Tab-separated table of C-alpha atoms and ligand atoms in Angstrom:
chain	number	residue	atom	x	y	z
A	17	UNK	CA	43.184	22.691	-11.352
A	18	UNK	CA	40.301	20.146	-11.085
A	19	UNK	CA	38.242	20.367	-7.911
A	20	UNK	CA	36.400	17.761	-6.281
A	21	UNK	CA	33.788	17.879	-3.833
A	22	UNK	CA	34.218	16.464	-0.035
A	23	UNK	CA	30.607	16.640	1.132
A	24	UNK	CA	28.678	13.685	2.325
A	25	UNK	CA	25.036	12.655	0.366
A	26	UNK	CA	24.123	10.854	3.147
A	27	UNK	CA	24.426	13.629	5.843
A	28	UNK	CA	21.208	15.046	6.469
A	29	UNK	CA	20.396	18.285	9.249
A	30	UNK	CA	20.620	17.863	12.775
A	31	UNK	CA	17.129	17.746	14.650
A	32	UNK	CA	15.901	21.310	15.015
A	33	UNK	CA	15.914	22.339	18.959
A	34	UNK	CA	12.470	22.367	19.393
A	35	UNK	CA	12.394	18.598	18.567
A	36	UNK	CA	15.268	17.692	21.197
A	37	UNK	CA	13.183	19.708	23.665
A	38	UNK	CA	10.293	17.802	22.950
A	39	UNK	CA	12.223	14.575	22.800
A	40	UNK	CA	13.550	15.038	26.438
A	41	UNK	CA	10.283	16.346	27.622
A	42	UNK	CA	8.830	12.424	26.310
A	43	UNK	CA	11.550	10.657	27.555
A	44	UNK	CA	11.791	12.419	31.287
A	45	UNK	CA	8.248	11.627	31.526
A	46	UNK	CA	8.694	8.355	30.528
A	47	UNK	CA	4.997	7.449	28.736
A	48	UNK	CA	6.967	6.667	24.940
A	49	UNK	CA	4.095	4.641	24.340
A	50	UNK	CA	1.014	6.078	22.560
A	51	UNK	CA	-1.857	5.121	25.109
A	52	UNK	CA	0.491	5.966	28.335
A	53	UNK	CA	-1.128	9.241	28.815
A	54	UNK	CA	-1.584	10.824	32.060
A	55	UNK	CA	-4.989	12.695	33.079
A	56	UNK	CA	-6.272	14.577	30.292
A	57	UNK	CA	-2.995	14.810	28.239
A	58	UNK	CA	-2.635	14.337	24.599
A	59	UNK	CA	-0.304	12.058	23.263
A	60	UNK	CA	2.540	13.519	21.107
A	61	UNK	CA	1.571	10.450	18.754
A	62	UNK	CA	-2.079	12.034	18.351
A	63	UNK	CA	-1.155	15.583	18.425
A	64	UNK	CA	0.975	14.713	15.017
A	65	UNK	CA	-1.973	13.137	13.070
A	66	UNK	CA	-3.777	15.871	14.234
A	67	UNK	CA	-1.275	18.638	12.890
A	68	UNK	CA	-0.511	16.381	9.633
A	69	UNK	CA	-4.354	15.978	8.998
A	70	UNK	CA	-4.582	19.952	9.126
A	71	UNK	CA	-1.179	20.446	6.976
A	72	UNK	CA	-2.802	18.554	3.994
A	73	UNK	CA	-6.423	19.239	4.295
A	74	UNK	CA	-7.014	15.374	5.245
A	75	UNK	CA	-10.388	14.136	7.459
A	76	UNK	CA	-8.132	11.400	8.974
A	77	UNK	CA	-4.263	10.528	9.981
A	78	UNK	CA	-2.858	7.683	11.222
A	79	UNK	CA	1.069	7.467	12.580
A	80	UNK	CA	2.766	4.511	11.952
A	81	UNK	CA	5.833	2.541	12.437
A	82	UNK	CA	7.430	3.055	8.791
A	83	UNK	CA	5.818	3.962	5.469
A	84	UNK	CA	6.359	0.172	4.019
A	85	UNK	CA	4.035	0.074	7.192
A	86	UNK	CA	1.550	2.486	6.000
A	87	UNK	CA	1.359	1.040	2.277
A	88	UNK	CA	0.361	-2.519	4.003
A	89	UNK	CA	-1.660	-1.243	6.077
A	90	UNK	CA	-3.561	0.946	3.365
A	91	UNK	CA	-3.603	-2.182	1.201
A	92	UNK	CA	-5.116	-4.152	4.395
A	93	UNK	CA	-7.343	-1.636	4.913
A	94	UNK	CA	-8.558	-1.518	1.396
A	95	UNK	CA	-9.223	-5.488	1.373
A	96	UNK	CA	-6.094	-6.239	-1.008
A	97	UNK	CA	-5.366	-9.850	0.538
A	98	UNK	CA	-4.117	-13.283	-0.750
A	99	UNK	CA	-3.881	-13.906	-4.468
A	100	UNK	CA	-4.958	-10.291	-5.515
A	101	UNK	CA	-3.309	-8.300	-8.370
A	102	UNK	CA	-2.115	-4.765	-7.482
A	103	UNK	CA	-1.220	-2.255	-10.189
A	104	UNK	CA	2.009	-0.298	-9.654
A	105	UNK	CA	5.370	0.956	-11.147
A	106	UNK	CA	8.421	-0.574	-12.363
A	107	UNK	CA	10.176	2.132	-11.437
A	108	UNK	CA	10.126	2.351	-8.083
A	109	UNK	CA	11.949	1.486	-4.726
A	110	UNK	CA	11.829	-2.192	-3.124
A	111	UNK	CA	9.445	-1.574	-0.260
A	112	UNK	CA	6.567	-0.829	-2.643
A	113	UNK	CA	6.647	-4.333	-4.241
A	114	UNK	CA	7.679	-5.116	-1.007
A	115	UNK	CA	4.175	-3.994	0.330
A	116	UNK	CA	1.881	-5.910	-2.182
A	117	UNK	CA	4.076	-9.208	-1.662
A	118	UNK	CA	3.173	-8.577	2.609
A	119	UNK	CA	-0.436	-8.902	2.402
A	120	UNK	CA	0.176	-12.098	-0.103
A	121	UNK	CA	-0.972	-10.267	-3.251
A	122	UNK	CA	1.075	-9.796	-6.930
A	123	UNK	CA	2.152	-6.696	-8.344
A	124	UNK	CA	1.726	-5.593	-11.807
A	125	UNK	CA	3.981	-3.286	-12.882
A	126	UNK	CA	3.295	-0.351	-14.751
A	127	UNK	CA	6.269	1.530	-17.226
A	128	UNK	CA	8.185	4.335	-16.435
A	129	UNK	CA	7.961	7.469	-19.322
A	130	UNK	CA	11.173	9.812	-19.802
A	131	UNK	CA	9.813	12.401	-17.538
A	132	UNK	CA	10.033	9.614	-14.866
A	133	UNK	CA	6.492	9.422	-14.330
A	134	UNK	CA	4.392	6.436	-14.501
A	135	UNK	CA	3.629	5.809	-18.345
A	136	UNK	CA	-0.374	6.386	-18.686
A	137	UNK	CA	-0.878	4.556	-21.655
A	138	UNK	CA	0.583	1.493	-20.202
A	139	UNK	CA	-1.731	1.965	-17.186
A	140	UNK	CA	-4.932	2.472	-18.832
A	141	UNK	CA	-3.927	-1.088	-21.154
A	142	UNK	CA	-3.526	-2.779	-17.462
A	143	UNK	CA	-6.598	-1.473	-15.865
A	144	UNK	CA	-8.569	-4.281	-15.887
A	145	UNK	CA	-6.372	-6.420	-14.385
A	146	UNK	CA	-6.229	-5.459	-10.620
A	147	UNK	CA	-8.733	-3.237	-8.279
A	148	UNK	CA	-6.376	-1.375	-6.831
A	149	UNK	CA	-3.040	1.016	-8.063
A	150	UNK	CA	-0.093	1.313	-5.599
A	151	UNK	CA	1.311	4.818	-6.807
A	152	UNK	CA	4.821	5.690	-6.092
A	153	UNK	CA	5.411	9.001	-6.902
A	154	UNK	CA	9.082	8.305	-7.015
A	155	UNK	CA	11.612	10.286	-6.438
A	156	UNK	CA	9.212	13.318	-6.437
A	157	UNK	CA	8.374	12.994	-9.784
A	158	UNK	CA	4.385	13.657	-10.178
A	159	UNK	CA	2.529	12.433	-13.384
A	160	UNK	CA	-0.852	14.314	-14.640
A	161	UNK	CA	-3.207	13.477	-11.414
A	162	UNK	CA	-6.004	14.451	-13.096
A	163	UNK	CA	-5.542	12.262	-15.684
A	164	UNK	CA	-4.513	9.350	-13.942
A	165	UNK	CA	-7.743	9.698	-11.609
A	166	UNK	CA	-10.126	9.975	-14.638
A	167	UNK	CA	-8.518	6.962	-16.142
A	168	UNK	CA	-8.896	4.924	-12.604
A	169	UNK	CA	-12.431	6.075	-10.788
A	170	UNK	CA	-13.523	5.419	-14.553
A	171	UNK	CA	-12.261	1.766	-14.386
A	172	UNK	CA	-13.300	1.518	-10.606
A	173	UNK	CA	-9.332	1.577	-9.757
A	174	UNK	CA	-9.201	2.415	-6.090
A	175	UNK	CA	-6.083	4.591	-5.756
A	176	UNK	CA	-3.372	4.150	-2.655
A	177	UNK	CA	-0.464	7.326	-3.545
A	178	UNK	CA	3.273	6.701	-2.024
A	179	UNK	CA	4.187	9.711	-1.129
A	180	UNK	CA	7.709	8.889	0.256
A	181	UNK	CA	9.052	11.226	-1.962
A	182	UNK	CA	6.195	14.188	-1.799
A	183	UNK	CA	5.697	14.908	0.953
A	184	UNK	CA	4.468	19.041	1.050
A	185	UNK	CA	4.210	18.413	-2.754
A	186	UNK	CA	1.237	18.855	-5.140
A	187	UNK	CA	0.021	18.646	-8.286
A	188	UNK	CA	-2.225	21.235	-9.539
A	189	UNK	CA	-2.468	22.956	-6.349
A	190	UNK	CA	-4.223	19.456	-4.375
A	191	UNK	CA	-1.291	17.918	-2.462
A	192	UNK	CA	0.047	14.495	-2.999
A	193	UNK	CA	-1.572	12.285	-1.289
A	194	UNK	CA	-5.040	13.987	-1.221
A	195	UNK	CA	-5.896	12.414	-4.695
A	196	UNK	CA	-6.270	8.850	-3.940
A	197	UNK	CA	-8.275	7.168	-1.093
A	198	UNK	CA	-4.868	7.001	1.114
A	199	UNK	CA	-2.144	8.767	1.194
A	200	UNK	CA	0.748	7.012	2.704
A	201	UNK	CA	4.580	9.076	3.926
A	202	UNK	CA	7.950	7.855	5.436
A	203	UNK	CA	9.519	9.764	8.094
A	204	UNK	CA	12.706	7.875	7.386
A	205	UNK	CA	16.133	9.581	7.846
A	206	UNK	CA	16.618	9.964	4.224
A	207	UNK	CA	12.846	11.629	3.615
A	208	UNK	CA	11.167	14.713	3.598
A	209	UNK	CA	11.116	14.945	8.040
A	210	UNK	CA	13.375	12.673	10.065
A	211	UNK	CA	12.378	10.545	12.768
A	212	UNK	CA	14.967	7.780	11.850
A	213	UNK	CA	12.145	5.083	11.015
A	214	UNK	CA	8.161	6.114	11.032
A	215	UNK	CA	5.370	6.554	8.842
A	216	UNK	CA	1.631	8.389	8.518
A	217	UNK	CA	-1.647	7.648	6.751
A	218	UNK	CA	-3.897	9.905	5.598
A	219	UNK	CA	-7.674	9.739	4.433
A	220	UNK	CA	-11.172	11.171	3.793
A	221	UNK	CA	-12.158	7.484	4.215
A	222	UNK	CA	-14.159	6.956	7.582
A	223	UNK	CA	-14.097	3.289	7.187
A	224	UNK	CA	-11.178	2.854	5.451
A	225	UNK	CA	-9.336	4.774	8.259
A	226	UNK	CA	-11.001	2.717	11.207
A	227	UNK	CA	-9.681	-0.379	9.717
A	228	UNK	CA	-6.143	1.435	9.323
A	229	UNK	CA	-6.292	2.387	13.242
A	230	UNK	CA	-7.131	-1.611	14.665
A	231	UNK	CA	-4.799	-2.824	12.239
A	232	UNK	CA	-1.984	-0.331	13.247
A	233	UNK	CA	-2.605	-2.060	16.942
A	234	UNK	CA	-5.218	0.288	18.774
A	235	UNK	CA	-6.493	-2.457	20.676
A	236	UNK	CA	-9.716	-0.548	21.842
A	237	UNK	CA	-8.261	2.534	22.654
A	238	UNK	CA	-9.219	4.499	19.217
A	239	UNK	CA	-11.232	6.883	20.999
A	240	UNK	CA	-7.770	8.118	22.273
A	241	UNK	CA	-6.535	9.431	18.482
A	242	UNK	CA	-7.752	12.921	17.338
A	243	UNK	CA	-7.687	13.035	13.408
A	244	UNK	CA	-10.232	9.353	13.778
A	245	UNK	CA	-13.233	8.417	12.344
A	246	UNK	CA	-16.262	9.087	15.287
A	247	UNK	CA	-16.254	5.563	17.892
A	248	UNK	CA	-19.357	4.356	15.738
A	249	UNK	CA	-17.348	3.785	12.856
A	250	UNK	CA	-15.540	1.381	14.802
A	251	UNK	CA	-18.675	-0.672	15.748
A	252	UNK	CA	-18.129	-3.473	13.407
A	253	UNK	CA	-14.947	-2.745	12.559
A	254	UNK	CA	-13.147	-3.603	16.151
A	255	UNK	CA	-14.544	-6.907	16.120
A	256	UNK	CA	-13.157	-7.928	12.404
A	257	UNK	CA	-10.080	-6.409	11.957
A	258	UNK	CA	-6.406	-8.096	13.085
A	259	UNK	CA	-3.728	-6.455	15.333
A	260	UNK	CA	-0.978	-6.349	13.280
A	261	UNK	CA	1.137	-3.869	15.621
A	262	UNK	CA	2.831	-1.118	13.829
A	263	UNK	CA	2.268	2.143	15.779
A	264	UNK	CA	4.334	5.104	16.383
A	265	UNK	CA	5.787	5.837	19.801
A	266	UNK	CA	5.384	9.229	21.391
A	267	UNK	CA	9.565	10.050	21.163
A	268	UNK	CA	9.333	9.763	17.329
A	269	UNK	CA	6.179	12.114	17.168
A	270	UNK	CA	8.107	14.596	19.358
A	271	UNK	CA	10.377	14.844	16.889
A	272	UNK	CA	8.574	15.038	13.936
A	273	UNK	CA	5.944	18.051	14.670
A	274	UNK	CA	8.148	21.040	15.333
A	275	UNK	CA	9.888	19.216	11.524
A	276	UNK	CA	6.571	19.796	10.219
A	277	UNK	CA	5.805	23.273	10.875
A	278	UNK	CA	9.379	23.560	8.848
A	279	UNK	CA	8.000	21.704	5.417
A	280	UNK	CA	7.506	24.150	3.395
A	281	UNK	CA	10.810	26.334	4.161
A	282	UNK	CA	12.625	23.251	3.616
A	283	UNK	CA	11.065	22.047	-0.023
A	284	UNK	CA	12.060	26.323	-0.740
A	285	UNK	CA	15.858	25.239	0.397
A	286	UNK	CA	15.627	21.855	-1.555
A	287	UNK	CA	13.851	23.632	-5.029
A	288	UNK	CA	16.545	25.989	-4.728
A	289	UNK	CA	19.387	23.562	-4.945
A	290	UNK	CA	17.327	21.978	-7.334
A	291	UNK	CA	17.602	24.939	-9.593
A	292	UNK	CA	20.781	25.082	-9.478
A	293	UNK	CA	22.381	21.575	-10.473
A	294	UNK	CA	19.601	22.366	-13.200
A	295	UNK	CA	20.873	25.240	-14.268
A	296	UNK	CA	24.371	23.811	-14.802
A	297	UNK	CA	23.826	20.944	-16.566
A	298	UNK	CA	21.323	22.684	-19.045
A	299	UNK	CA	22.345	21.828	-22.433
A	300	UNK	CA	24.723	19.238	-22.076
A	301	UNK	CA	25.302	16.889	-25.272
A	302	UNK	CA	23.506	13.692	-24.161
A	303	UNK	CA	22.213	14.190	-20.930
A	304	UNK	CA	18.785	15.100	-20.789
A	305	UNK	CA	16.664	16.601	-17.719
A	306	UNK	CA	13.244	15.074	-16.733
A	307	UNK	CA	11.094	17.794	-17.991
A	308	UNK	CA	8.472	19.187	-15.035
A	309	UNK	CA	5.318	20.993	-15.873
A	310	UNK	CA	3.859	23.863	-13.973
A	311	UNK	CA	1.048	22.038	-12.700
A	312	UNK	CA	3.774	20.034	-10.583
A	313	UNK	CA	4.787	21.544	-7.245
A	314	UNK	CA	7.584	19.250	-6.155
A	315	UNK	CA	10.390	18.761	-3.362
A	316	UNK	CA	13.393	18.405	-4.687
A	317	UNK	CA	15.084	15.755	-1.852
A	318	UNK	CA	16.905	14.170	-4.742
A	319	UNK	CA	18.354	14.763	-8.668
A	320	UNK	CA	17.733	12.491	-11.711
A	321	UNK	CA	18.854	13.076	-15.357
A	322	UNK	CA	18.849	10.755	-18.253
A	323	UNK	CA	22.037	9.205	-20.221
A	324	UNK	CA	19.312	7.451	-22.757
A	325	UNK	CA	21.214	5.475	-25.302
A	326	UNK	CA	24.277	5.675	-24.139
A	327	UNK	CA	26.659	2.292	-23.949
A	328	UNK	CA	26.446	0.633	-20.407
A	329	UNK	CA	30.274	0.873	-20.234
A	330	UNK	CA	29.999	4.426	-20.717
A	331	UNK	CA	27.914	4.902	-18.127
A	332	UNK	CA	30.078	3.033	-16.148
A	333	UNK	CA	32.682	5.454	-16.997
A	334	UNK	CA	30.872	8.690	-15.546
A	335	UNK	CA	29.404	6.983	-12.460
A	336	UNK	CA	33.377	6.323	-11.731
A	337	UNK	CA	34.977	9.511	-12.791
A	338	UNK	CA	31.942	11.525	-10.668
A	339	UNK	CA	32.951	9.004	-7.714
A	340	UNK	CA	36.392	9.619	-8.058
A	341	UNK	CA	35.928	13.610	-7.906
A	342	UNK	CA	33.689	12.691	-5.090
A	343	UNK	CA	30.333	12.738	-6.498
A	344	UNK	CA	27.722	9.995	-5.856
A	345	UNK	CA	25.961	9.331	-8.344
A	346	UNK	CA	23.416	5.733	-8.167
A	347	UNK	CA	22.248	4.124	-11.463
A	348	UNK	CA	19.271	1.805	-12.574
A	349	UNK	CA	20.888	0.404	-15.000
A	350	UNK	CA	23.190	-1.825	-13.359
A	351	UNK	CA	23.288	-5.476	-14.066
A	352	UNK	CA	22.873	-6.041	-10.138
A	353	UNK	CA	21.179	-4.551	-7.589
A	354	UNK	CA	23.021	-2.294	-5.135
A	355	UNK	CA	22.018	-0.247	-1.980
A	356	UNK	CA	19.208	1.344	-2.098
A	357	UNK	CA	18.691	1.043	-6.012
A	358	UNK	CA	17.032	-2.038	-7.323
A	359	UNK	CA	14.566	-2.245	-10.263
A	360	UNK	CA	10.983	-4.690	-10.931
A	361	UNK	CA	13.493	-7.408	-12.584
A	362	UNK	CA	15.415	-7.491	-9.787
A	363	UNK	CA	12.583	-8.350	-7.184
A	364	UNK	CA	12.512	-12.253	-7.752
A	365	UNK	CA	9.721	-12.869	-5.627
A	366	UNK	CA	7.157	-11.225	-8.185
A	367	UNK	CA	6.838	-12.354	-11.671
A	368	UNK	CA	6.951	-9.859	-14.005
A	369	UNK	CA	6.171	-8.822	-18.083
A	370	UNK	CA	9.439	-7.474	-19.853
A	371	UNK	CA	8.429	-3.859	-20.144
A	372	UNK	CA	10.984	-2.809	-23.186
A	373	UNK	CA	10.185	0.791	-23.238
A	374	UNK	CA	10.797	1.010	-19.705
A	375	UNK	CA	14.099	-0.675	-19.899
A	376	UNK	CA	15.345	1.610	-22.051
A	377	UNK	CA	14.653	4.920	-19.410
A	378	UNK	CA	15.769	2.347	-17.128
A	379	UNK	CA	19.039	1.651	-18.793
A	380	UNK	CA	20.043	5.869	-18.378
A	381	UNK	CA	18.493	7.089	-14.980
A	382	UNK	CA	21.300	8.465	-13.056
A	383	UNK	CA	20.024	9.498	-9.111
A	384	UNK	CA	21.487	11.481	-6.458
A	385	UNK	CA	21.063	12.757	-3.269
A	386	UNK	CA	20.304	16.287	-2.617
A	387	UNK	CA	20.909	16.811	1.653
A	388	UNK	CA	20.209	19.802	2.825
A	389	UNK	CA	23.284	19.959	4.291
A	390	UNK	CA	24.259	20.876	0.481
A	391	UNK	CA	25.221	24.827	0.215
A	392	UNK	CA	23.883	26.160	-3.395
A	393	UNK	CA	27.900	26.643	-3.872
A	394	UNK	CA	28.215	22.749	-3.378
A	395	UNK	CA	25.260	22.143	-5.882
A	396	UNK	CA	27.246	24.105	-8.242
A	397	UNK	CA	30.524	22.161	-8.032
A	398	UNK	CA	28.327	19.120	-8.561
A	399	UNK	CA	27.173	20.163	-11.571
A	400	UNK	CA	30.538	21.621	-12.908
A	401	UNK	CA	31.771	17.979	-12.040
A	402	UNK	CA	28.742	15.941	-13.837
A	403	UNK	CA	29.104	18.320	-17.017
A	404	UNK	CA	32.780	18.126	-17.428
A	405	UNK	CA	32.623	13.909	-16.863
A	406	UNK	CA	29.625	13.068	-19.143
A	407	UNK	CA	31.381	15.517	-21.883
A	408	UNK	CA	34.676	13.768	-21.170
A	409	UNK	CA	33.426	10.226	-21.551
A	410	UNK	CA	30.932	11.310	-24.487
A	411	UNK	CA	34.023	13.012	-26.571
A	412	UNK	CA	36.007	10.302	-26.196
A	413	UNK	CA	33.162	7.775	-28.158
B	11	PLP	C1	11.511	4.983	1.513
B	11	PLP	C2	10.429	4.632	0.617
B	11	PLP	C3	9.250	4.003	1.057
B	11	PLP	C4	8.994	3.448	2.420
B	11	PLP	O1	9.732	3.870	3.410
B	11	PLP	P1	10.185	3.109	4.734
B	11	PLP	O2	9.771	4.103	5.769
B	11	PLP	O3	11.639	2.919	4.594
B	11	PLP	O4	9.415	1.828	4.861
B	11	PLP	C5	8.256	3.817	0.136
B	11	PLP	N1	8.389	4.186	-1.145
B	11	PLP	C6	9.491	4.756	-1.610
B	11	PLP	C7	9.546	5.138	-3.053
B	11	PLP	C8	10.553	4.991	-0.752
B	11	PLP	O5	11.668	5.553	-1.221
């Protein structure tokens, strides 16, 4: 008998109890926004960048409305404005275009290698064409830092890392975000912590950081944040810098730092389910698994493998027999884009070069979900279900 699976990929945990405490505790008090503070308290809002900057090792932090929020405001904040170039990948998701096209500036994308990682070669030929590199680590996937920050402080390449996908990850024992002059994080349903929309900024950069915190819509109340640059910094700064509202509210926060203290048991839970739909589709004709070095300590929120080569119709074929035994599996391949999966030809609004290579890993990245509402048994069915469909289609060529 054939089993399918019946679990949801878009079902992620319930808030932990500590963050519906805290979230009733905000919201019977009544001061959601940031500045509302009473006496001497500390906003929840404040109290996160403060825990966030101490979690990564960062001088600064900066909550935010979304992380498409933070990458604008990190561009902003790094002068990227109208008519600039920004280097970044084509294989990413559609807010990180979507960033550089916000502050009026053009993205040049950057290919994709098999591992998933941005192709170095490709970025050290583009170099000299922007100032600045818009970094998606995406989907987790973390290419040789060290390299890739020779390669840009060389080149004077300020780097801005999107960590959407890493956060509590590193690379060669520095954490994601802590190579590049910002760091920027999305505490959207679907990422690492779950505040149903939000965002945080991190830096070592005092000015950099004091432009973040007016634009993020501080009016002149920065002395209020914790993880800030000291008021002088601001001197100059609060006079020249725009309003462009984007902050986190106080409920959001609430939830977020008990979610925190949990990171690192919950990349453990997500590596291990990792491991598993690994493990069972290990040497399978055809399908091959991004490989990850040991310098790379990721969080495995989501699965990718590679059918590279293979006819589109064939792909076609296992996306719809995993779908019909209930497993949902997204492609980048597709002629169109769908749901959350689009790719740097799709996004009409920036010109781009045909990157053929790129294409090609394009053409046989299949993506899925990993909730953690995923028991190891379910990650096994999964990959008992992927295995027996990509051998069933690939026989029958
Ligand atoms: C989700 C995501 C973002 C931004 O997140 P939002 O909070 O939805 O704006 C940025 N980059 C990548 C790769 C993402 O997946």
């Amino acid at each position: 008998m054939t089993q399918n699976f019946t679990g949801s990929f878009t079902q992620q945990e319930p808030i932990p109890q500590a963050g519906l405490d805290a979230a009733m505790a905000v919201m019977q008090h009544g001061r959601l926004h940031r500045y509302n503070t009473a006496g001497d308290e500390i906003a929840e809002a404040a109290l996160l960048e403060e825990e966030f900057a101490s979690q990564t090792g960062a001088q600064f932090c900066l909550a935010v409305a979304s992380g498409g929020y933070a990458m604008t405001t990190a561009l902003r904040a790094c002068g990227v404005g109208h008519g600039d170039r920004v280097l970044t990948n084509a294989f990413t998701l559609a807010p990180v275009p979507g960033a550089i096209a916000a502050v009026g500036a053009a993205p040049v994308f950057v290919g994709v290698t098999e591992d998933l990682v941005i192709d170095l070669d490709d970025l050290a030929a583009k170099l000299d064409q922007a100032k600045v590199l818009l970094l998606s680590h995406m989907r987790g996937h973390i290419c040789d830092m060290r390299k890739l920050m020779a390669l840009c402080d060389a080149a004077g390449v300020t780097v801005i890392e999107d960590c959407a996908h890493t956060m509590g990850a590193a690379w060669d024992g520095i954490s994601s975000g802590r190579w590049g002059k910002f760091g920027c994080y999305s505490t959207q349903t679907y990422k690492h912590v779950n505040s149903g929309e939000g965002g945080l900024l991190i830096s070592d950069d005092a000015t950099g950081m004091a432009r973040a915190i007016m634009l993020s819509g501080s009016y002149m109340l920065f002395e209020k944040h914790r993880a800030a640059p000291p008021p002088e910094t601001f001197a100059q700064i609060k006079y020249e810098t725009p309003n462009i509202s984007g902050r986190m509210d106080n409920l959001r926060a609430a939830i977020l730092r008990p979610q925190l203290r949990d990171l690192d048991t919950q990349a453990r839970r997500w590596n291990d389910r990792y491991d598993v739909l690994a493990a069972g589709l290990a040497d399978v004709t055809r399908l091959t698994l991004p490989h990850r070095p040991p310098e790379e300590n990721f969080v495995a929120s989501s699965f990718q493998f590679l059918l590279l080569d293979w006819d589109k119709d064939k792909v076609q074929q296992v996306l719809q027999r995993c779908a019909a035994r209930g497993v949902e599996l997204k492609w980048f391949g597709g002629a169109e884009p769908t749901g959350f999966t689009s790719r740097y030809d799709s996004w009409r609004y920036a010109a781009s070069e045909p990157l053929p290579n790129s294409d090609r890993i394009l053409a046989g990245i299949v993506d899925m979900r990993l909730p953690l509402t995923f028991s190891l048994d379910d990650c096994a069915l999964i990959a008992q279900i992927i295995r027996a469909e990509v051998m069933a289609v690939y026989q029958a060529a």
